[in-house]
XYZ file of C-alpha atoms in Angstrom:
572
model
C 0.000 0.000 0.000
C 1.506 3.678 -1.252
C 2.268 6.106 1.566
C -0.327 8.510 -0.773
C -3.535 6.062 -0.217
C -5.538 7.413 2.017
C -8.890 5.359 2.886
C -12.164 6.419 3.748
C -12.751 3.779 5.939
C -10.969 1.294 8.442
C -9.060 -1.291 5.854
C -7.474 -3.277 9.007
C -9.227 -4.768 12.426
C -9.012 -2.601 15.340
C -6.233 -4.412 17.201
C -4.135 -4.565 14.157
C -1.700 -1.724 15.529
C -1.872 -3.075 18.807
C -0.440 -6.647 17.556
C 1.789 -4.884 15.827
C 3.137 -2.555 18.772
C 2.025 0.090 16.801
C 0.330 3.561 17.829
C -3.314 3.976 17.652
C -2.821 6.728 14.922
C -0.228 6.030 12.620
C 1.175 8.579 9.872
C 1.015 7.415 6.352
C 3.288 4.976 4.869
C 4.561 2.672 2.745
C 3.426 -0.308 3.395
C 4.302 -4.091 2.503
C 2.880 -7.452 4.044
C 4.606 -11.144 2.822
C 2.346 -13.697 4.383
C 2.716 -17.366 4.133
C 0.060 -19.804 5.685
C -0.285 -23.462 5.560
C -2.786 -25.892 7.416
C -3.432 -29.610 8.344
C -7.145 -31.031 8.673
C -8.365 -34.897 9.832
C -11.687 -36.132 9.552
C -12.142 -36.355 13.170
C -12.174 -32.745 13.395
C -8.738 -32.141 14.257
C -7.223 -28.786 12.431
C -3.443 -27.151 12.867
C -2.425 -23.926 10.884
C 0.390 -21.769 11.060
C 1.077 -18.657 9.519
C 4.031 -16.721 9.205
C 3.928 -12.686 8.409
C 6.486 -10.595 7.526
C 5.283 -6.595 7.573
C 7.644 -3.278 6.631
C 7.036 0.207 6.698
C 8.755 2.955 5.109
C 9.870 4.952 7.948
C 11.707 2.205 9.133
C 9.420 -0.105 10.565
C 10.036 -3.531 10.654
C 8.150 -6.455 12.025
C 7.856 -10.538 12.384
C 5.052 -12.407 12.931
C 3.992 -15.567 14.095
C 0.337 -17.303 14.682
C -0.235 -21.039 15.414
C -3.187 -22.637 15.646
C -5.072 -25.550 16.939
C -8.585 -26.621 17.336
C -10.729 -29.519 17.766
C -14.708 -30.075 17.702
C -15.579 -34.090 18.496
C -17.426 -36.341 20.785
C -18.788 -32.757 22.618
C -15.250 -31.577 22.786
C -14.783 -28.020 21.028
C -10.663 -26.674 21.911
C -9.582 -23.382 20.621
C -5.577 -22.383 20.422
C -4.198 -19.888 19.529
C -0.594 -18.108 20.045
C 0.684 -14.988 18.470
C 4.009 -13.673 18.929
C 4.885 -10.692 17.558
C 8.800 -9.039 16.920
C 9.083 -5.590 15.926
C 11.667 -2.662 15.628
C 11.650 1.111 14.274
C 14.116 3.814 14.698
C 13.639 4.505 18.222
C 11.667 1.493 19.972
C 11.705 -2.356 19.807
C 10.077 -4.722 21.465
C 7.803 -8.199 21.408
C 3.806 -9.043 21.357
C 2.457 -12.163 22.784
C -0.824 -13.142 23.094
C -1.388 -17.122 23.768
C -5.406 -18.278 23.989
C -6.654 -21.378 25.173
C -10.189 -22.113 25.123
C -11.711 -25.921 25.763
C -14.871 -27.042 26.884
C -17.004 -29.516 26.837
C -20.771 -30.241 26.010
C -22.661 -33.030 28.327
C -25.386 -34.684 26.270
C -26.555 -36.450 29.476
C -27.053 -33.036 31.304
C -29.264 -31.439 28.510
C -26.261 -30.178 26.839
C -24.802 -28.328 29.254
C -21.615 -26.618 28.370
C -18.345 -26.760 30.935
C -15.208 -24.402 30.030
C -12.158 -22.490 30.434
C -10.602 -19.652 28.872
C -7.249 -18.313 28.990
C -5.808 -15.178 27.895
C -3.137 -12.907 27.797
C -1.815 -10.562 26.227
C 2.136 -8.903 27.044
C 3.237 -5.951 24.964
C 6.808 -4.504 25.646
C 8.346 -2.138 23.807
C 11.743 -1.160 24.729
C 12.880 2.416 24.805
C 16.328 2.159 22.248
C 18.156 5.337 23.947
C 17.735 4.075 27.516
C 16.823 1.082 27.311
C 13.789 0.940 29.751
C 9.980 -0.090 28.729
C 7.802 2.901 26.816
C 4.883 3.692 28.929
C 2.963 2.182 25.739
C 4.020 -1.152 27.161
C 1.257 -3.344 29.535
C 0.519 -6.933 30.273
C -2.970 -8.360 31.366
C -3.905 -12.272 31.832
C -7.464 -13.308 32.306
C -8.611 -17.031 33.518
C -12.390 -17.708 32.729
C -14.220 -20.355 34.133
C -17.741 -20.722 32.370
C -21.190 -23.100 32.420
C -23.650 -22.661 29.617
C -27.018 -24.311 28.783
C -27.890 -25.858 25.608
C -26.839 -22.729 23.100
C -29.385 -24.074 20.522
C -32.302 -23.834 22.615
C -34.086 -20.165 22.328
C -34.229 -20.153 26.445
C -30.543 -20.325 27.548
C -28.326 -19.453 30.516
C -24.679 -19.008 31.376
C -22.762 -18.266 34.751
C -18.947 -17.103 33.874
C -16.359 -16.559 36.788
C -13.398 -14.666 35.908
C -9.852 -12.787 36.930
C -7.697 -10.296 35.548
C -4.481 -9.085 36.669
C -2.649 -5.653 35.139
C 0.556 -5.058 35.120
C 2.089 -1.800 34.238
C 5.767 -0.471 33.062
C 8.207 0.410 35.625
C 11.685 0.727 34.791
C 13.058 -2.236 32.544
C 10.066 -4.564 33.694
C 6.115 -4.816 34.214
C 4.598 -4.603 37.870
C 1.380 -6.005 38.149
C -0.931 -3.618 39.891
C -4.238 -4.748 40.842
C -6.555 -7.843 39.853
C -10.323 -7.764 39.576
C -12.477 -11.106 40.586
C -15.537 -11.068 38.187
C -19.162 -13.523 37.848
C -21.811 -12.820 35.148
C -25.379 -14.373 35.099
C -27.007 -14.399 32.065
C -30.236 -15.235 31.088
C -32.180 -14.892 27.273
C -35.949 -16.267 27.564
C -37.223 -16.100 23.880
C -39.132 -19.024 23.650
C -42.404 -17.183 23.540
C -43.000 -14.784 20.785
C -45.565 -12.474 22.606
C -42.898 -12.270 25.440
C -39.111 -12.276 25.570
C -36.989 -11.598 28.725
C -32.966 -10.493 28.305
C -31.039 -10.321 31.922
C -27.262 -9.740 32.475
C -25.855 -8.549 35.746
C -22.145 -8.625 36.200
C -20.433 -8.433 40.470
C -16.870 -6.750 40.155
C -14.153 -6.770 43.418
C -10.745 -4.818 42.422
C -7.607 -5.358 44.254
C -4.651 -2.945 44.166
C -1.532 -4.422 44.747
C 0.670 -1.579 44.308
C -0.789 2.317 43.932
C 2.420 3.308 42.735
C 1.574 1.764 39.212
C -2.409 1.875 39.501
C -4.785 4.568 38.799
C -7.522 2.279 40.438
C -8.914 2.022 44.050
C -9.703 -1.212 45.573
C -14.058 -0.740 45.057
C -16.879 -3.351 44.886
C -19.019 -2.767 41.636
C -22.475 -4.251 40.784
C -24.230 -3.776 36.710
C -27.446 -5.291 36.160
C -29.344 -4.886 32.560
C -33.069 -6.200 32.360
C -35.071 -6.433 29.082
C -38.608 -7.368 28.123
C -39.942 -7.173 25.116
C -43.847 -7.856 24.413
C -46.442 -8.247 21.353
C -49.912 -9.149 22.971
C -53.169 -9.786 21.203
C -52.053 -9.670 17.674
C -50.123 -6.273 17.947
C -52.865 -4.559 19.648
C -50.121 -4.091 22.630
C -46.465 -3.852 21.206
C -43.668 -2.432 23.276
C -40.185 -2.985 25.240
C -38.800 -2.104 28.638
C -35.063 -1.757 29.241
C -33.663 -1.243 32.664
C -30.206 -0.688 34.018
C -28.256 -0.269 37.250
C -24.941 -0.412 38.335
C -21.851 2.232 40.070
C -18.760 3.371 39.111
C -16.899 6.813 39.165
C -17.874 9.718 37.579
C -15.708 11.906 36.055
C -16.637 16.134 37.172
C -16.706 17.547 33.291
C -15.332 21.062 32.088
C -15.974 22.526 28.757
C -14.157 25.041 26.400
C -15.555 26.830 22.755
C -12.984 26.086 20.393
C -13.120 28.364 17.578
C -14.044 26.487 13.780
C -15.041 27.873 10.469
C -18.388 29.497 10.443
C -21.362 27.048 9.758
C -19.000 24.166 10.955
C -19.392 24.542 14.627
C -23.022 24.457 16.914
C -22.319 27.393 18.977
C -22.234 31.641 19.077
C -20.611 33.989 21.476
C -22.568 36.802 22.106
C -20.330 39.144 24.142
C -23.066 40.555 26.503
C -20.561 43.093 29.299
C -18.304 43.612 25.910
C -15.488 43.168 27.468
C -13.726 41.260 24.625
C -13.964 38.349 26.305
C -14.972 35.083 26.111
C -16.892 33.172 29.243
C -18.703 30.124 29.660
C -22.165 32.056 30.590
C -21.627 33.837 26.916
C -21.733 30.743 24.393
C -25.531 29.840 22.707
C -26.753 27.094 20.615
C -26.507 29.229 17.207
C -29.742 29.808 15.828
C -28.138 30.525 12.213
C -25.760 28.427 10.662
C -23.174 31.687 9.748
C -23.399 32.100 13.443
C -22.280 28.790 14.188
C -17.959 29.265 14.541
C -17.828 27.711 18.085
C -17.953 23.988 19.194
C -18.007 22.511 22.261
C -14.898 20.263 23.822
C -14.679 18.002 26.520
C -11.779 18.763 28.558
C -11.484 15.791 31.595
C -10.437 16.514 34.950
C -8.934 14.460 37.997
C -11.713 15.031 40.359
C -13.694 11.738 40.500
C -17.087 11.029 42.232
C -18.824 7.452 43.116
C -21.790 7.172 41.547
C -24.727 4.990 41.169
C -27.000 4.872 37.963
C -29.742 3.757 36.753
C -31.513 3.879 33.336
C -35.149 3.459 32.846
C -36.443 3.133 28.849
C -39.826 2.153 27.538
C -42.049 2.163 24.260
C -45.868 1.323 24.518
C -48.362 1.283 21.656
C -51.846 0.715 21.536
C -53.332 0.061 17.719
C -56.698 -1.002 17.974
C -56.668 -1.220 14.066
C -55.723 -4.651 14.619
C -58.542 -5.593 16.571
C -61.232 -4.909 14.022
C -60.580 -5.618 10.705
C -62.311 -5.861 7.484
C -64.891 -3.562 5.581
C -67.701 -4.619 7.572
C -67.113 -2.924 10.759
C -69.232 -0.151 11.929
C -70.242 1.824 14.620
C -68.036 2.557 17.934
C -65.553 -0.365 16.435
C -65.315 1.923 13.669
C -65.027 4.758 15.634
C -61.968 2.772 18.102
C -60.314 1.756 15.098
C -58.882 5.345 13.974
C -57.242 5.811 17.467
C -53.462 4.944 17.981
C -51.932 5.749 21.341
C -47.807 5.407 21.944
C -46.090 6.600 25.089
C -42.304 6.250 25.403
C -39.698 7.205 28.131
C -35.752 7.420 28.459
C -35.049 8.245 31.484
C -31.182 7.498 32.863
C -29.779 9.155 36.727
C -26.452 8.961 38.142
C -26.382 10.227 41.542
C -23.756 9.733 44.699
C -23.471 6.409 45.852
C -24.015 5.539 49.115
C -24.165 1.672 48.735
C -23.218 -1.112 46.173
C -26.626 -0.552 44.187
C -29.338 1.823 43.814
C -32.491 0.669 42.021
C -35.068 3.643 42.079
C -34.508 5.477 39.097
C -37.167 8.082 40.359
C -35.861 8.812 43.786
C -34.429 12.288 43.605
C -35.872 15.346 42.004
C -34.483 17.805 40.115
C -33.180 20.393 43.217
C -31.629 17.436 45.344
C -27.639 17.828 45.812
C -27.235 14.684 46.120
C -27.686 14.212 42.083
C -25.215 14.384 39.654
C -27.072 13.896 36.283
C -30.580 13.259 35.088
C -31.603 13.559 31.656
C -35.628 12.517 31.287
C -37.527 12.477 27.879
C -41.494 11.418 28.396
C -43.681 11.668 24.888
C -47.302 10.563 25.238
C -49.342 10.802 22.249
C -52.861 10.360 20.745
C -53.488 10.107 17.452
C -57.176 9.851 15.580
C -57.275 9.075 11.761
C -53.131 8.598 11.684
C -53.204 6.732 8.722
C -56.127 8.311 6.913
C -54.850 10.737 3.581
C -57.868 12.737 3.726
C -57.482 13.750 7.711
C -56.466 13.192 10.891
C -55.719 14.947 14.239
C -52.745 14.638 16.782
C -52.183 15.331 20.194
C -48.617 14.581 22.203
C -47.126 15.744 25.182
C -42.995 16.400 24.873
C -41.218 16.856 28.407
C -37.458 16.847 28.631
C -35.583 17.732 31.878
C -31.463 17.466 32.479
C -29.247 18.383 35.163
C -25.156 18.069 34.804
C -22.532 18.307 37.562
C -19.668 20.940 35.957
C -16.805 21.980 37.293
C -18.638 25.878 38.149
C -21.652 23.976 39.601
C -25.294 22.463 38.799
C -26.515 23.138 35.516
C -30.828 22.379 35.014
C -32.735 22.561 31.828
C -36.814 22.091 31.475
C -38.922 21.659 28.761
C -42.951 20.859 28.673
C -44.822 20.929 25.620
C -48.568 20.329 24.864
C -48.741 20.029 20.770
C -52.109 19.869 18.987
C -51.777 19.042 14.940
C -54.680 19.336 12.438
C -54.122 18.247 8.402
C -56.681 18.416 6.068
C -55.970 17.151 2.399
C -58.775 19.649 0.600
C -57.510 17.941 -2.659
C -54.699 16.320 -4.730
C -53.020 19.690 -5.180
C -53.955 21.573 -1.844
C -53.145 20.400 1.907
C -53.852 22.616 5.095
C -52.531 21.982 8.490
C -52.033 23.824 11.907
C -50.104 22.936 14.601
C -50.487 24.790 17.985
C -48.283 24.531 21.006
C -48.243 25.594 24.855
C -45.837 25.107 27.164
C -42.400 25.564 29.287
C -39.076 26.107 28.492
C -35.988 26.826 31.703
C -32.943 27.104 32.714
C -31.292 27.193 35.720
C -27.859 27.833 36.882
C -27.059 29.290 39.971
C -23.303 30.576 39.597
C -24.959 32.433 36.536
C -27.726 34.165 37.428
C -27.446 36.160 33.626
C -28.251 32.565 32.601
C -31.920 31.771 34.672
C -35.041 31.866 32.758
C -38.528 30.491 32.759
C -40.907 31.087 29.656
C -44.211 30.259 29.320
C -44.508 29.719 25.077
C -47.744 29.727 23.064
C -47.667 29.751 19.713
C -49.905 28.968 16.643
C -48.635 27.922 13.082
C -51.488 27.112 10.152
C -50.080 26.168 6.808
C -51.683 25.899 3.189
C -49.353 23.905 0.443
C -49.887 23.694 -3.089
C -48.252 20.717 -5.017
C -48.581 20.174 -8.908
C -47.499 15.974 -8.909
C -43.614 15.968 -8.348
C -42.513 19.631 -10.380
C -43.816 22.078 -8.333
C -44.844 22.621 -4.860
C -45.266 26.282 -3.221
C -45.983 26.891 0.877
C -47.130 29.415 2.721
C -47.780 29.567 6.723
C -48.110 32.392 9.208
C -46.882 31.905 13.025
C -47.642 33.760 16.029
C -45.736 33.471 19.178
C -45.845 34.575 22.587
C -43.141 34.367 25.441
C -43.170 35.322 28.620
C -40.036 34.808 31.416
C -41.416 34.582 34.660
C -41.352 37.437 37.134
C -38.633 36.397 39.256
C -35.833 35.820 36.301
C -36.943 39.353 34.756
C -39.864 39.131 33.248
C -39.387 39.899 29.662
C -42.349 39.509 27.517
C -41.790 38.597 23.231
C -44.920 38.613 20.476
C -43.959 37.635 17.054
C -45.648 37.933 13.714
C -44.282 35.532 11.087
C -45.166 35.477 7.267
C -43.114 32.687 5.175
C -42.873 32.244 1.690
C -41.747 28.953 0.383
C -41.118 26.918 -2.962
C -39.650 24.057 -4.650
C -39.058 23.678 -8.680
C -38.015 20.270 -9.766
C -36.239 20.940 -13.644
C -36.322 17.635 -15.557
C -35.030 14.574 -13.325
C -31.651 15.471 -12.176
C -32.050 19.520 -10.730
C -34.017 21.587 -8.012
C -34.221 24.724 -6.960
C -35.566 25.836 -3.602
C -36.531 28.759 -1.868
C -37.663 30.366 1.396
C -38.625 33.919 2.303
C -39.636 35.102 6.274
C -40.971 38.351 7.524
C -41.097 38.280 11.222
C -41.992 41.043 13.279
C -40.947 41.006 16.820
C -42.564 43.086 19.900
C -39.568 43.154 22.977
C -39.473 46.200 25.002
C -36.081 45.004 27.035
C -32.222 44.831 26.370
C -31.695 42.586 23.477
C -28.252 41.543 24.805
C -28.708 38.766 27.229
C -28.744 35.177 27.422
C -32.539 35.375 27.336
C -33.317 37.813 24.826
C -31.262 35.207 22.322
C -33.800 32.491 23.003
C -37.014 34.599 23.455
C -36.210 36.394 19.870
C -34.936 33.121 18.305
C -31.778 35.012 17.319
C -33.626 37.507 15.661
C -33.812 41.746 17.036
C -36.917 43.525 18.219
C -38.779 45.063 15.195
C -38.719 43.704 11.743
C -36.797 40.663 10.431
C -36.189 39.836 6.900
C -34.889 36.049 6.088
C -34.136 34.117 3.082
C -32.470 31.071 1.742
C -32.118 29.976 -2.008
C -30.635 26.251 -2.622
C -29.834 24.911 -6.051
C -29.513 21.135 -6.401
C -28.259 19.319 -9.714
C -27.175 16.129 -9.625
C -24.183 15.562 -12.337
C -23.589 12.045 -12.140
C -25.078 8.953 -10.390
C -23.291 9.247 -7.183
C -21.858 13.168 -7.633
C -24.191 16.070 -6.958
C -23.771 19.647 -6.756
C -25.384 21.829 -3.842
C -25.172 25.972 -3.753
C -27.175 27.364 -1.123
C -27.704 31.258 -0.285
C -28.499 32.686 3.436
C -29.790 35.678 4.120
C -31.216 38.016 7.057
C -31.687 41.589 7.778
């Protein structure tokens, strides 16, 4: 391979450079690989291979590598062997790769099938440090021993129970210290006999040892994950839906951020410089409304302050469709009436919050204002929905509510959103559909360290649309929205009404270009300072007064799999 190829995706497994004592990200090279493989085969299932691989690099990489295998499968005997050694050596480092696996087990026929086995595993990477000879901090070593019993792995109910070590060791000097060693047993259980019901359970107990702190990051810590999953479809698909729970502790990392400056339109955030001071703060960056506005993204920067946490995760998805219930074109009357409904209500709802045991299994125990949470992010959608699948008409009702709270380094940061939506469509004819969607509800923030940062809006707003389509060359939209918000008392009170026209059109020319555009006039009532946090999400971005918007996109497509886009953005 030329040093000048450059791939768009992954050519090589991901623990190629690994095996190779190679860097996660390598710089372009070129590359050669000689391989040579042979193997040996019975008839009572007996196989032997060995391959041989020779691999150079054109900054001066060389390496050597061997593989041998063995395995068996006979009389409910199934081994698996394998030993890799690799040698390797560059301008500045050498060193050696070995990674022997043995894997044998054995199925009982007189015990239902039952599977017995053990695993072994490890894997030893030196590399050696040519100017002073002592091991690159690249270099580790970790063995695992695996004891396991499985059921019958061809039945659709089956269970396993798997005890396992592993023991780290990490470079010090010329040689590798081991550190600490973690005592592991996983239960696992899939019931999916039944095809109206299906049950998934994992749960995994974790004890860490630390032999020597001077070499390990860890602290000696008993850890518990559990992961439940049921999954139903009752009276012909009249109730479909899934349930996914999950518990377990670990630590949790305190998070910072920083806006690094991109390109304009490549990043997601704006700084609005509201004491114009020239410079930039955390309690100044915004989700950018515009895409030109958009030259900031958001970085994780880690820390070394650590917290034990518990979490939990809660996730479900419920539908009702009574369509399948009553069927055929002789129903009438309330079945009838029944039939058009469809109700779905879905949750993801996932808490980490400090530990004060081994497990915690209430995902709803804390609210939002309790210290002793760290995160919570909650999504609940509930929605009704008559005539869904009618192309004449059809109503829709949901309710949206999303809450979040994050631990940062300058304190608790809580967001709040509630949103009744009502949705009308009407299809007056092929060529003409109306709809109107209104909405009422809450959108907050809170932050204590920035108090410039604290609002609560009640939102209303209305948005009817009429669209014109002639078949698949033309289609033309208008709409007008009105909006209200209003910030509570206590965070300022700030009041917005908006008055939005919009203009918009598509023009398909002959099969391969389009051209669309969009015009907005939106006039905006806001009697207070225009330069804070809030006024940038009451006026959407926009100023008080009148706001002029459009956007022309031209799409041709040159070639099967090549097509050109120029798009135009403008506001005043």
């Amino acid at each position: 391979m030329q040093q000048k190829f450059r791939p768009l995706e992954r050519i090589r497994n991901v623990e190629f450079t690994r095996e190779w004592g190679l860097p996660i990200v390598t710089e372009a090279a070129t590359e050669n690989i000689l391989r040579f493989s042979t193997l040996l085969k019975n008839k009572k299932g007996h196989s032997a291979s060995y391959q041989a691989i020779n691999y150079n690099r054109s900054d001066n990489y060389k390496g050597f590598q061997n593989i041998l295998q063995h395995n068996l499968n006979n009389a409910g005997w199934t081994v698996a062997n394998r030993l890799a050694i690799t040698n390797f050596d560059n301008a500045f480092q050498k060193g050696t790769f070995i990674r022997p696996i043995v894997d044998i087990s054995k199925k009982f026929d007189q015990l239902k099938a039952v599977r017995l086995g053990f695993k072994y595993a490890l894997e030893r990477n030196q590399v050696t440090e040519k100017r002073n000879d002592s091991l690159s901090h690249t270099s580790f070593s970790f063995d695992t021993y695996q004891v396991y019993l499985r059921t019958d792995e061809s039945k659709r109910n089956r269970h396993s129970i798997t005890f396992f070590t592993r023991t780290d060791h990490y470079p010090t000097g010329k040689d590798l210290t081991r550190g600490d060693k973690s005592y592991n047993i996983n239960l696992t259980s899939e019931l999916l006999k039944s095809t109206k019901h299906q049950l998934l359970l994992n749960a995994t107990y974790r004890q860490l040892k630390v032999f020597d702190k001077t070499v390990s990051r860890q602290n000696e810590d008993r850890t518990a994950l559990g992961r439940a999953e049921y999954l139903m479809n009752e009276w012909k698909g009249f109730v479909t839906g899934n349930v996914l729970y999950e518990l377990g502790t670990g630590q949790e990392q305190r998070k910072d951020f920083a806006y690094i400056e991109v390109p304009a339109g490549q990043g997601q955030y704006v700084w609005n410089d509201y004491d114009s001071n020239g410079v930039q703060q955390l309690n100044e960056f915004e989700i950018a409304q515009f895409q030109d506005q958009a030259k900031f993204v958001r970085i994780f920067i880690p820390t070394n302050q650590f917290i034990k946490a518990a979490y939990t995760t809660l996730n479900y998805n419920f539908a009702l469709n009574p369509s399948v219930l009553f069927t055929g074109e002789t129903i009438s009357g309330l079945a009838k009436f029944i039939n058009r409904f469809q109700v779905q209500s879905s949750m993801q709802k996932s808490k980490k919050s400090l530990s004060k045991g081994l497990i915690e299994f209430n995902p709803f125990k804390y609210g939002l204002n309790d210290t002793a949470l760290i995160t919570m992010n909650t999504s609940l959608l509930n929605s009704i929905s008559f005539n869904r699948y009618s192309s004449v008409w059809g109503i829709d009702i949901s309710n949206l509510r999303n809450n979040g709270k994050s631990l940062l380094t300058y304190g608790y940061e809580s967001r709040l959103m509630n949103d009744w939506i009502l949705k009308l469509r009407w299809t007056i004819s092929p060529s003409f559909t109306f709809d109107v969607t209104g909405k009422k509800g809450k959108n907050a923030l809170y932050t204590p360290n920035f108090e410039n940062r604290n609002y609560e809006l009640d939102v209303s707003n209305v948005e009817p649309r009429l669209v014109f389509v002639n078949r698949t060359v033309f289609r033309l939209q208008t709409g007008y929205r009105f909006d209200v918000k209003k910030n509570k008392d206590v965070y300022g009170g700030e009041q917005s009404i908006s008055n939005a026209l919009q203009l918009e059109t598509k023009y398909n020319v002959l099969q391969n270009s389009s051209i669309n555009g969009r015009f907005t006039y939106n006039h905006i009532e806001y009697n207070h300072t225009a330069n804070t946090t809030v006024s940038y999400i009451m006026l959407d971005g926009l100023l008080p007064g009148k706001n002029f918007l459009w956007n022309v996109d031209l799409t041709r497509r040159i070639m099967t799999n090549v097509e050109l886009s120029l798009q135009y953005d403008g506001r005043k």
